[in-house]
XYZ file of C-alpha atoms in Angstrom:
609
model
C 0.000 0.000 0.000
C 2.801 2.243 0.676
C 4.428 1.513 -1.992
C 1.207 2.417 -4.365
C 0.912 5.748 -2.462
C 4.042 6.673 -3.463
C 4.190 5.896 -6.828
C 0.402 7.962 -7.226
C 2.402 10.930 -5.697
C 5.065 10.774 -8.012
C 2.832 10.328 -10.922
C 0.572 13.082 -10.050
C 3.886 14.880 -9.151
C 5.346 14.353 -12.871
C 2.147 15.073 -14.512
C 2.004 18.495 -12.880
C 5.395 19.662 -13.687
C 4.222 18.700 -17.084
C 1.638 20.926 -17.421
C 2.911 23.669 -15.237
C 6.136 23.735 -18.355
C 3.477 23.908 -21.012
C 1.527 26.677 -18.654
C 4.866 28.880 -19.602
C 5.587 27.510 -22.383
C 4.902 30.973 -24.698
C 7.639 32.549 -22.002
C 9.910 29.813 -22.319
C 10.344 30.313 -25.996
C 10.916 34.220 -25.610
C 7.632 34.948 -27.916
C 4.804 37.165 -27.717
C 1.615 35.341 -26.727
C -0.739 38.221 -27.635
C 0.942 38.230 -30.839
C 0.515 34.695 -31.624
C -3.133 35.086 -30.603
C -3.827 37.508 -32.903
C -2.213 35.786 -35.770
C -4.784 33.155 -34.917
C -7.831 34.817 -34.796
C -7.076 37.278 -37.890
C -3.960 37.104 -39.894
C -4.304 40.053 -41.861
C -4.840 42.131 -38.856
C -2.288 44.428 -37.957
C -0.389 43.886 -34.974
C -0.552 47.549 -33.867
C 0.492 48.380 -30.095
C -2.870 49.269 -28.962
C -4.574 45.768 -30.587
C -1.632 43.962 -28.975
C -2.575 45.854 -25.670
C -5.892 44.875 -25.842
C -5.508 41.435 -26.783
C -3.351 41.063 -23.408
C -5.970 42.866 -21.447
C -8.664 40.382 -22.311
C -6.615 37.577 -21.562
C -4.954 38.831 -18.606
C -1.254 38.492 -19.477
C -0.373 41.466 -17.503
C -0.652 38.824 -14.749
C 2.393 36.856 -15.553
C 2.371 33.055 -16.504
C 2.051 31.483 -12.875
C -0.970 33.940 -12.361
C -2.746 32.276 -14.940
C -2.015 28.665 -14.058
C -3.026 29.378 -10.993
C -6.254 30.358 -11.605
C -6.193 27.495 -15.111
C -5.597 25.300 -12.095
C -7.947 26.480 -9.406
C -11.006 26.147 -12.104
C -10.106 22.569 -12.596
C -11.562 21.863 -9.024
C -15.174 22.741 -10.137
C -14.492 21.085 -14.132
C -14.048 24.129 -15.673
C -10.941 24.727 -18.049
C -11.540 28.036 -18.655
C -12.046 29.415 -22.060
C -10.232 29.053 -25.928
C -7.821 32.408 -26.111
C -8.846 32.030 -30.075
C -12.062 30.863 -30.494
C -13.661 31.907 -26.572
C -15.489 28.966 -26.266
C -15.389 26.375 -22.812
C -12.662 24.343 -23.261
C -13.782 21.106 -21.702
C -16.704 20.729 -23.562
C -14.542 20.864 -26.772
C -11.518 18.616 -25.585
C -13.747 16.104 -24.022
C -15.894 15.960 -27.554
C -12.178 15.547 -29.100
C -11.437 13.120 -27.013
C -14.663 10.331 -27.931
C -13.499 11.036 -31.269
C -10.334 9.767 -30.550
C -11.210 7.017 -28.596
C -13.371 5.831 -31.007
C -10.866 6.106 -33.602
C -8.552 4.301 -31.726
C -11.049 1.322 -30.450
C -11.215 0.729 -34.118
C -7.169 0.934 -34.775
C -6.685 -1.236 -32.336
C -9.175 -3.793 -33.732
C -7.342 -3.281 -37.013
C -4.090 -3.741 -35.351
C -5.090 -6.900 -33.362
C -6.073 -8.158 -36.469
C -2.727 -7.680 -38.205
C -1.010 -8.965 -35.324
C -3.230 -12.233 -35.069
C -2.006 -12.424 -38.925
C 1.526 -12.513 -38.648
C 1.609 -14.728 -35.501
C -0.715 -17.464 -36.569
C 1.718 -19.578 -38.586
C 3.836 -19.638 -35.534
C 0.644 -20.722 -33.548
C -0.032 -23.127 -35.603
C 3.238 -24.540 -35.656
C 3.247 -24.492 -32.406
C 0.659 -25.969 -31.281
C 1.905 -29.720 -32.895
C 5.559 -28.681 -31.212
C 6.616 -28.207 -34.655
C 8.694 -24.871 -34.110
C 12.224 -26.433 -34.234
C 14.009 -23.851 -36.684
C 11.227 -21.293 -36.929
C 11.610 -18.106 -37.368
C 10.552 -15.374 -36.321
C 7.525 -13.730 -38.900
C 9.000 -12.626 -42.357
C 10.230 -9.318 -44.103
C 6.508 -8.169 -45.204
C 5.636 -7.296 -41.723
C 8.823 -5.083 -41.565
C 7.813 -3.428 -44.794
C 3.877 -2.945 -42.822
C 6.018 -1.629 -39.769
C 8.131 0.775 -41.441
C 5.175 2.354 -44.214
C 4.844 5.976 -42.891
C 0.834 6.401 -41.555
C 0.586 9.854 -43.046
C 1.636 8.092 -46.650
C -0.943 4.874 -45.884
C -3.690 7.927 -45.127
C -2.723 9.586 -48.684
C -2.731 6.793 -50.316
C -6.047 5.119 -48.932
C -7.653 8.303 -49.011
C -6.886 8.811 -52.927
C -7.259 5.210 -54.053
C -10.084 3.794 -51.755
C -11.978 6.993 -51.107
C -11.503 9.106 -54.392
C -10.828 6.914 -57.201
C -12.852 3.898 -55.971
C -15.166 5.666 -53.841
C -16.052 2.594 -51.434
C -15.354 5.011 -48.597
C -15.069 8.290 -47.519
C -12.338 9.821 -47.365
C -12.810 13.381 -45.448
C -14.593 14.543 -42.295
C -15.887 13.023 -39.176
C -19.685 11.780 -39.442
C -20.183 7.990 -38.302
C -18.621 4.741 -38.209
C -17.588 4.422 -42.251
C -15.264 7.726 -41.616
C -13.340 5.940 -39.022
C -11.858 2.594 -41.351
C -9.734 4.697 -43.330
C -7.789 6.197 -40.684
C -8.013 3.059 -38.604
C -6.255 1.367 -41.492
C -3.748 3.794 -41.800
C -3.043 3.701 -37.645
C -3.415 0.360 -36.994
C -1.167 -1.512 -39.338
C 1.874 -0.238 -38.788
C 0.849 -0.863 -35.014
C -0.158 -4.338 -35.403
C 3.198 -5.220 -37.515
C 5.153 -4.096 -34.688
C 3.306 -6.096 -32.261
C 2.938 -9.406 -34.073
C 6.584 -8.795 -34.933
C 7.038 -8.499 -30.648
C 4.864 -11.556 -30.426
C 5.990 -13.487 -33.048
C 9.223 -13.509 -30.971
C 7.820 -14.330 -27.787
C 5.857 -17.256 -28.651
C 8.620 -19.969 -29.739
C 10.093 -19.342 -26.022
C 6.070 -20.129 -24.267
C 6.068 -23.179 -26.645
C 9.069 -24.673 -25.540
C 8.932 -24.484 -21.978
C 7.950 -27.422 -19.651
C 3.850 -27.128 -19.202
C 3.569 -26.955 -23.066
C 5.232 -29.721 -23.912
C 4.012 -31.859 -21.267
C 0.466 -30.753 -22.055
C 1.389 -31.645 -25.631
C 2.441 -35.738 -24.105
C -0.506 -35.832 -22.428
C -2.629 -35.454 -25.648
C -4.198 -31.698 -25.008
C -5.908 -30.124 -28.130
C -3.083 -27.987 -29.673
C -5.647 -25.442 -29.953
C -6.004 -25.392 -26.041
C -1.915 -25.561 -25.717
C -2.442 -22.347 -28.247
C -4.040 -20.161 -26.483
C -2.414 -21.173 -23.127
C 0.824 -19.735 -25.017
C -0.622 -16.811 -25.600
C -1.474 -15.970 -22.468
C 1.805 -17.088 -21.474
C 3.086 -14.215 -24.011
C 0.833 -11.366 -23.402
C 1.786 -10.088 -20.105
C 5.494 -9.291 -21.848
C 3.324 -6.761 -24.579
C 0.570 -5.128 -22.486
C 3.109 -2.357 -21.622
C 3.676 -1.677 -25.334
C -0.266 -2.322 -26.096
C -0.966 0.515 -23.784
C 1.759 2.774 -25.306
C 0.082 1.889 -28.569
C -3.027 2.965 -27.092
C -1.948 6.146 -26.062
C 0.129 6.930 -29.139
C -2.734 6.326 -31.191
C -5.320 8.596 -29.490
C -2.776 11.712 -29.225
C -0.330 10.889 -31.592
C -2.385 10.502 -34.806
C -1.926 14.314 -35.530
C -0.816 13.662 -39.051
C -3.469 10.653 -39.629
C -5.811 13.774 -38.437
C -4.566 16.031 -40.504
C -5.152 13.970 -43.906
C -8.644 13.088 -43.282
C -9.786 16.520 -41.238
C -10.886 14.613 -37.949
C -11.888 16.956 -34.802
C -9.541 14.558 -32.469
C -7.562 15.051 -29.503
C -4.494 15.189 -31.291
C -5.081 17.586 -33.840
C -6.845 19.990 -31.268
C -4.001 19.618 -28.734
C -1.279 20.772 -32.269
C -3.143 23.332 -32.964
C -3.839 24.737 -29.704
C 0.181 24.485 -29.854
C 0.622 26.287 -32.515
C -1.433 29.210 -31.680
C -0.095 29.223 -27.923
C -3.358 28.657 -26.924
C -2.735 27.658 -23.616
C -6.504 26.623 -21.702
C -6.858 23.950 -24.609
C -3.185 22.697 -24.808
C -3.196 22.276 -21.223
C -6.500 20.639 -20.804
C -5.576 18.520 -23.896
C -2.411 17.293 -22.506
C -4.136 16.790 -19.288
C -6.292 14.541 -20.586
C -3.959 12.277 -22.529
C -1.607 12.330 -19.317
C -4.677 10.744 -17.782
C -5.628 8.504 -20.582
C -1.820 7.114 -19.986
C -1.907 6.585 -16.368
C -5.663 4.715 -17.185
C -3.948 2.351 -19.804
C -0.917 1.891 -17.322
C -2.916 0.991 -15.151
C -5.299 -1.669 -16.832
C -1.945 -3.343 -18.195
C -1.284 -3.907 -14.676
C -4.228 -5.610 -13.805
C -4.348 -8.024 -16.670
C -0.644 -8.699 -16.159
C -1.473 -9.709 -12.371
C -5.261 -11.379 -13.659
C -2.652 -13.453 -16.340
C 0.192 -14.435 -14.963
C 0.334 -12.602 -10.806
C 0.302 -15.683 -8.549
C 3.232 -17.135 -11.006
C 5.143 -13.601 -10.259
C 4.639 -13.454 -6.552
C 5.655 -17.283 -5.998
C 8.381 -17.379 -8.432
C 7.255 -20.004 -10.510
C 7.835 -18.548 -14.209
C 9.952 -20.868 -16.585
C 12.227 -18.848 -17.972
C 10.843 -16.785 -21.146
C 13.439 -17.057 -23.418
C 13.014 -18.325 -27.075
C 14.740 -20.952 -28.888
C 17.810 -19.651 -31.091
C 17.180 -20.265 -34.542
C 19.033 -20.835 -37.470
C 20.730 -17.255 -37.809
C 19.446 -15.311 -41.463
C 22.894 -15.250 -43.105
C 21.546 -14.238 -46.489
C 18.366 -11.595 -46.477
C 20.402 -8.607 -43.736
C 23.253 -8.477 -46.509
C 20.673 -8.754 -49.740
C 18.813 -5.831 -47.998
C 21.532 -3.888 -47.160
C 23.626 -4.176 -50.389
C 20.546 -3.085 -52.467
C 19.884 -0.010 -49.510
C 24.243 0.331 -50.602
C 23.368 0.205 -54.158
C 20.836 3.138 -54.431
C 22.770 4.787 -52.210
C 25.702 4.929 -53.862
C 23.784 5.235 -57.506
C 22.437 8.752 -56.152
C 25.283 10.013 -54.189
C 27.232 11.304 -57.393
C 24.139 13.577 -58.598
C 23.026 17.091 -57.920
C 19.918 16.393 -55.359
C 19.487 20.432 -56.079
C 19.464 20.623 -59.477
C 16.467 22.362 -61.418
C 15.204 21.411 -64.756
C 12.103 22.739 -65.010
C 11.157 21.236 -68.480
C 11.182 17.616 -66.428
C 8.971 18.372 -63.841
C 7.231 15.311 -62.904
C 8.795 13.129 -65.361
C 8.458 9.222 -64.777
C 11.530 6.959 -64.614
C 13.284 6.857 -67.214
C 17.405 5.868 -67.512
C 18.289 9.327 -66.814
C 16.230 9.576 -63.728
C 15.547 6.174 -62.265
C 13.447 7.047 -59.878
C 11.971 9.954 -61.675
C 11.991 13.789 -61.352
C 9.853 15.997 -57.901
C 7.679 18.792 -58.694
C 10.743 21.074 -59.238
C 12.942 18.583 -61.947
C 15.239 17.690 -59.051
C 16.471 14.091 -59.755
C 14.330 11.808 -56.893
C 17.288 9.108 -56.584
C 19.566 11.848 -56.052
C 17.490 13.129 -53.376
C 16.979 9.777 -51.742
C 20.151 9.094 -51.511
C 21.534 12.230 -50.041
C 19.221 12.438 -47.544
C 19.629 8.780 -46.370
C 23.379 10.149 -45.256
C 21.333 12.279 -42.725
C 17.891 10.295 -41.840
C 20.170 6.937 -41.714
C 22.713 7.825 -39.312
C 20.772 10.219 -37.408
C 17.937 7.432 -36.703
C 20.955 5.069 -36.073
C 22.411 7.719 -33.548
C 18.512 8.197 -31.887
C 18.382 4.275 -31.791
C 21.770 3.413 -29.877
C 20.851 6.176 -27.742
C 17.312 4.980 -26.655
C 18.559 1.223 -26.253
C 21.084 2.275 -23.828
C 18.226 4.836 -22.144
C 15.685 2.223 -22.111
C 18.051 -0.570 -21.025
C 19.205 1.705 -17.885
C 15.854 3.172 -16.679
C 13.709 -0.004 -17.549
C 15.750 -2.085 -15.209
C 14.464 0.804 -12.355
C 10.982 0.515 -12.673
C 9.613 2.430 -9.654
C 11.678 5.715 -10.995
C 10.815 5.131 -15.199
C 6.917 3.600 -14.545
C 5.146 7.149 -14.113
C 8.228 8.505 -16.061
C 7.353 6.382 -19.377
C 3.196 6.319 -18.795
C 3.140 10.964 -18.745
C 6.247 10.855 -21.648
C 4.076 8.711 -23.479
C 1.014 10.870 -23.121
C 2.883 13.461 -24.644
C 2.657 13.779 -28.796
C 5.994 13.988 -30.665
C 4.517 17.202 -32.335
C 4.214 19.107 -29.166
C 7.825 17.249 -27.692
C 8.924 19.127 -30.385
C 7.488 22.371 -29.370
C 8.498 22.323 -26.404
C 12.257 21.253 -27.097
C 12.403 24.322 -29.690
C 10.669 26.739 -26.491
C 13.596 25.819 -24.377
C 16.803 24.953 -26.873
C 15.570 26.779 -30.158
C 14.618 25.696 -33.127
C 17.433 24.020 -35.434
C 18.566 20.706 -36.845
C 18.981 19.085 -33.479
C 15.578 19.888 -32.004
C 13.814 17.188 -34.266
C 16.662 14.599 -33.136
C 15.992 16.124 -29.333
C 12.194 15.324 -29.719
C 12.360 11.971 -31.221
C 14.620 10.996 -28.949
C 13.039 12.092 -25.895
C 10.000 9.760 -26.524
C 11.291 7.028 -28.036
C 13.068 5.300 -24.983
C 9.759 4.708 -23.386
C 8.683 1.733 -25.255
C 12.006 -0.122 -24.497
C 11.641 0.527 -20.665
C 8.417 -0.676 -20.720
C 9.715 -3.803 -22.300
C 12.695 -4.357 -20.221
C 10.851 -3.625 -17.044
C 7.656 -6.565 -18.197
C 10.732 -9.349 -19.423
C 12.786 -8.111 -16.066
C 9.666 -8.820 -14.236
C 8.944 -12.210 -15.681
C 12.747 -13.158 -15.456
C 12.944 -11.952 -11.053
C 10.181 -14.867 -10.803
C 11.485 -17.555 -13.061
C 12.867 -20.816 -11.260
C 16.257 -21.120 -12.482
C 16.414 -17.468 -10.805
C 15.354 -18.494 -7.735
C 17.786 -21.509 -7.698
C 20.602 -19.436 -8.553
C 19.592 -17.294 -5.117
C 19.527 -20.838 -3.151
C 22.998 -21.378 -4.242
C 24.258 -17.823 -2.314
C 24.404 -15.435 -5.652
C 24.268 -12.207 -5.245
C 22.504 -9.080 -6.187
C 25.457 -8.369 -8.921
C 25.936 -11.269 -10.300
C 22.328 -11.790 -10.851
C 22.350 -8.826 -12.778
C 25.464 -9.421 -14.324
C 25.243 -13.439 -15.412
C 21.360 -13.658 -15.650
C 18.860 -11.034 -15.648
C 21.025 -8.715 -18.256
C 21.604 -11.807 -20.370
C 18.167 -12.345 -20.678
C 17.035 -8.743 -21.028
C 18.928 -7.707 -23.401
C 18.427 -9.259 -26.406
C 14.935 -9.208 -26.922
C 15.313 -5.507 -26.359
C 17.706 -4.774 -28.780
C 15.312 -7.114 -31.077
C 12.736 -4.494 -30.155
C 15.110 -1.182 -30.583
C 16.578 -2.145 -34.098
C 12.051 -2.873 -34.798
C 11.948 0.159 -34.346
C 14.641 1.758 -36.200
C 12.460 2.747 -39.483
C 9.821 4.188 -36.843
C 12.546 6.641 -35.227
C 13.443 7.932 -39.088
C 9.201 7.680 -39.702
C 9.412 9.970 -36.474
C 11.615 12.251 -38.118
C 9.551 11.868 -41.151
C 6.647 12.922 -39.476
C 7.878 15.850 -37.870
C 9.625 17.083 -41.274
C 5.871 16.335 -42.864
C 4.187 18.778 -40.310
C 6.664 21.502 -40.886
C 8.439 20.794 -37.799
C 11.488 19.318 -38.959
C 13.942 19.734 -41.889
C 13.703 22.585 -44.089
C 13.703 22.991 -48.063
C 15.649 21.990 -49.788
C 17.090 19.795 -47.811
C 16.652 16.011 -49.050
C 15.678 14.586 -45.534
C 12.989 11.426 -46.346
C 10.315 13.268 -44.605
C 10.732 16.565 -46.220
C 10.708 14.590 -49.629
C 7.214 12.652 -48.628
C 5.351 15.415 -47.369
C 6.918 17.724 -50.679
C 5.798 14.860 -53.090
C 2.516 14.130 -51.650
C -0.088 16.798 -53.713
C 1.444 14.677 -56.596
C 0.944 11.371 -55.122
C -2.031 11.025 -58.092
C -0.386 12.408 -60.734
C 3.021 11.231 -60.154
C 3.475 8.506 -57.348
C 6.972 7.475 -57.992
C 8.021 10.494 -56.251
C 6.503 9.014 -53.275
C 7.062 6.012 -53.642
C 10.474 5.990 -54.038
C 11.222 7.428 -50.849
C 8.527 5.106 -48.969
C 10.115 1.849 -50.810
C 13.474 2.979 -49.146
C 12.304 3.517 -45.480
C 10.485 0.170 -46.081
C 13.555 -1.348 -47.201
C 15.485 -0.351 -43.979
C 12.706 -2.351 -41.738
C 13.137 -5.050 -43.566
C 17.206 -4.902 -42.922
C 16.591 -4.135 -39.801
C 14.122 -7.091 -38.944
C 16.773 -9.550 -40.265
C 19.626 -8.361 -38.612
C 17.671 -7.914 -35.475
C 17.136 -12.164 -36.035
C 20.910 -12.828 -35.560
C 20.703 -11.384 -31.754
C 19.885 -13.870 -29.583
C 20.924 -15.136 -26.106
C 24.268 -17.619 -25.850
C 22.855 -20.624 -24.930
C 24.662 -22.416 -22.016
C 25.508 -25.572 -21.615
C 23.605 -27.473 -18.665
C 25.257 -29.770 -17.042
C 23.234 -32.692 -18.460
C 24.690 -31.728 -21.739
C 27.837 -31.375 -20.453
C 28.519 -35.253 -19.082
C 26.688 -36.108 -22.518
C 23.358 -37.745 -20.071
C 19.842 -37.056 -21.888
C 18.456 -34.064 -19.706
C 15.209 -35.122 -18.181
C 12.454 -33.121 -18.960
C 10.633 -32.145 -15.327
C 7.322 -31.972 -15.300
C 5.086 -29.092 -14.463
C 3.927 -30.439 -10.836
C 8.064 -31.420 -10.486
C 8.729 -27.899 -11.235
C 6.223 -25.666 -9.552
C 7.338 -28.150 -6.358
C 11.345 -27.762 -6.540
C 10.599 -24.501 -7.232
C 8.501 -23.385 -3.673
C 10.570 -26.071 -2.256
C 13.619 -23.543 -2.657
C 11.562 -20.480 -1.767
C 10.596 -22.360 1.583
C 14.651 -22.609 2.487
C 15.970 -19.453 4.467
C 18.511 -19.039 1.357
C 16.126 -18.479 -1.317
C 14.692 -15.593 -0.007
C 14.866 -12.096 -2.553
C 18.457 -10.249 -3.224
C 17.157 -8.529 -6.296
């Protein structure tokens, strides 16, 4: 209990700091906010000394910032969020109507991406189930290509194809359950790659441990031995489901944008924007509590599936079996990502020809010419110097951030659930209000959110792995707190996390993307990826290789980085039935669960870690 109490506090602690920063957030970044206002509300009005006077008059800026969160803050008591600085409407009326639209966008992503996931896992069930997994692995390259398609490029695409040309759907506005599948589509794809990809990878360990395959002898429907497995496996991914859940409800700003939907996330940007502090404030508020909600239920089911296992420490170990390492697809990938590399590099990316605008591939311009006549391979490939390294530089980072905070899981829990809350778009804001705007602050941003889902996962597998038998053995036998950490838990941590970081290596440079798409990143003419999708996109009709050129390339990149991530696995050691060349006796579950309180019944066995 005390330790819940604590935990509340610093949550509620975190998520007030956070919205005190964005309650200065107009002083922060040295700007006018009566200025910014009045750009919002009328752009061709002249921002003469007297309007500016009155503009701060009526909102009481005179006041200073801690003034008005005070009072933002004392109005919350009775529900009231005070009023829009732009529009002067209530504000919670209008963020809690953006917020069922998001939620209801999101319900349906999520169905979408459960049904992608289920997709790309059920060979492996299926296998599974007869204990037919020896050499499996993990799901192919097309779910790296689904992982690493930009959403804001699925949107354009299944807005123009499916909604104008074929006209099955619509494709703009926000009227009733047909205007959500589009964007659903375009959010929860990607999503449910990545987590059938996570899955995919879990499930091999669940099948091979000692309850499957003695429920397998015994003659138990493989469909039964199934779905045991994936209960086995879920606890490990309900941190990243409700990081998903969150990310999809604020962080679909672009997915928004495209199809003009009145969400959370598109409110909370452009209350951003216009420094419209009542509704960025209640806006983040809200998705700060939508976090702490989905922590929360994770929780729960993780202590519904799998708790009495986790507070006896009776968890096999939840480790998959290694595979037979990809030699062949991680170099094919990465000498063709070489090869158009290294075609582009010698050409102007900045050259005009004016008369080729648009033109379609031809042997002078593989890839075809932009909007401008600027060669599209020559763009591509100079810009993958600076998306490539700087998502490799943002992914070694996060691994090693994730790594070290996930493995302290009082301090990074609230930490991760508010970051996570928080939309890259407005990270960005804020890291340009108190750096400045430049080429790092997209790098900055990215980076400051993307560590979260790689605590989350180190701190469920470190969970599982504190409670697993071998563990709890190992303390019986007088090891201590370092070399548990040193010779088992690490050993089993890290891996699968690295697995998970190099996942989601296309998603930090679709990140970067994103931000670059939304203004908020690179700057013409530079050749970054994202500038080059979001510059390319009116044309996406009338000439799609110059979108599809750069989307084939960050696709490409998941796919290397899927196969490489298959060649890091755990050393297997040797047990010591292997070792004297004796057949290692299988135990059986009763054996196991047995030994194992046995050992937590001796004064020894008791926790060092």
């Amino acid at each position: 209990m005390r330790h819940q109490a604590v935990t509340l506090l610093w949550r509620a602690g975190i998520a007030a700091a956070l919205v005190c920063a964005i309650g200065v957030l107009p002083w922060l970044s040295h700007t006018d906010p009566a200025l910014t206002v009045l750009k919002a509300r009328s752009a061709d009005r002249d921002p003469t000394p007297e309007v500016l006077a009155d503009i701060r008059a009526q909102l009481g800026l005179e006041q200073g910032p801690f003034r008005l969160l005070g009072d933002w803050l004392g109005g919350l008591w009775h529900g009231d969020a005070g009023r829009s600085w732009i529009s002067g409407s209530e504000v919670t009326p209008a963020v809690l109507q953006a917020l069922g639209v998001s939620l209801l966008l999101m319900a349906v992503a999520l169905a979408v991406a459960a049904g992608t996931a289920a997709l790309i896992c059920a060979h492996t069930l299926r296998l599974g189930a007869g204990q037919r997994l020896d050499g499996r692995r993990a799901a192919g390259s097309g779910s790296a290509v689904l992982a690493a398609l930009p959403e804001f490029l699925t949107a354009s695409v299944l807005a123009t194809v499916v909604g104008v040309q074929l006209g099955w759907l619509p494709a703009l506005g926000w009227y009733g359950f047909q205007w959500t599948i589009l964007p659903a589509l375009a959010l929860g794809l990607p999503a449910g790659a990545v987590l059938g990809r996570l899955l995919d990878d879990l499930l091999p360990g669940a099948f091979a441990e000692p309850w499957a395959l003695a429920a397998t002898a015994r003659g138990l429907p493989g469909r039964t031995v199934a779905r045991q497995a994936l209960r086995r496996c879920l606890p490990g991914l309900l941190p990243n489901t409700g990081l998903f859940v969150v990310g999809i409800t604020g962080g679909a700003v672009t997915v928004e944008q495209i199809y003009d939907i009145p969400g959370l996330g598109r409110t909370t940007l452009q209350a951003a924007l216009a420094q419209d502090l009542p509704v960025l404030q209640a806006g983040t508020l809200a998705l700060v509590l939508l976090a702490g909600v989905a922590a929360a239920l994770a929780h729960l089911l993780t202590r519904l599936l799998i708790g009495p296992a986790l507070r006896d420490g009776a968890l096999p170990s939840p480790h998959r079996p290694t595979p037979p390492a990809r030699r062949f697809l991680p170099f094919a990938y990465g000498g063709l990502l070489l090869a158009v590399i290294a075609a582009g590099l010698p050409r102007d990316p900045l050259a005009l020809a004016t008369a080729e605008r648009l033109a379609a591939p031809s042997g002078a311009h593989p890839f075809g010419t932009d909007a401008l006549g600027r060669d599209v391979l020559a763009r591509v490939a100079h810009g993958a110097l600076d998306t490539l390294l700087l998502a490799l530089a943002i992914t070694a980072v996060t691994l090693l951030t994730g790594l070290a905070l996930g493995l302290l899981p009082r301090l990074s829990g609230p930490v991760v659930d508010t970051v996570t809350a928080l939309p890259p778009v407005l990270v960005a804001l804020l890291v340009t209000a108190i750096v400045g705007s430049g080429g790092t602050t997209p790098a900055l941003a990215v980076a400051a959110v993307a560590w979260t889902p790689l605590a989350a996962h180190t701190s469920a597998l470190l969970r599982q792995e504190r409670a697993a038998l071998h563990l709890t053995a190992t303390r019986a036998l007088g090891a201590g707190r370092w070399y548990l950490l040193r010779h088992e838990l690490l050993p089993a941590v890290v891996p699968p996390v690295t697995r998970h970081a190099l996942l989601r290596l296309p998603g930090v440079a679709l990140a970067l993307a994103s931000l670059a798409f939304l203004g908020l990143g690179a700057q013409p003419p530079s050749p970054e990826w994202g500038l080059l999708l979001a510059e390319n996109q009116p044309y996406a009709e009338r000439a799609p290789w110059a979108v599809l050129a750069p989307a084939a390339v960050l696709a490409l990149l998941g796919a290397l980085a899927v196969t490489a991530a298959g060649g890091v696995r755990r050393r297997r050691r040797t047990t010591a039935a292997e070792a004297t060349d004796v057949p290692e006796k299988r135990p059986e579950p009763a054996e196991v669960v047995t030994a194992g309180r046995g050992l937590r019944r001796s004064g020894s066995a008791r926790r060092s870690w």
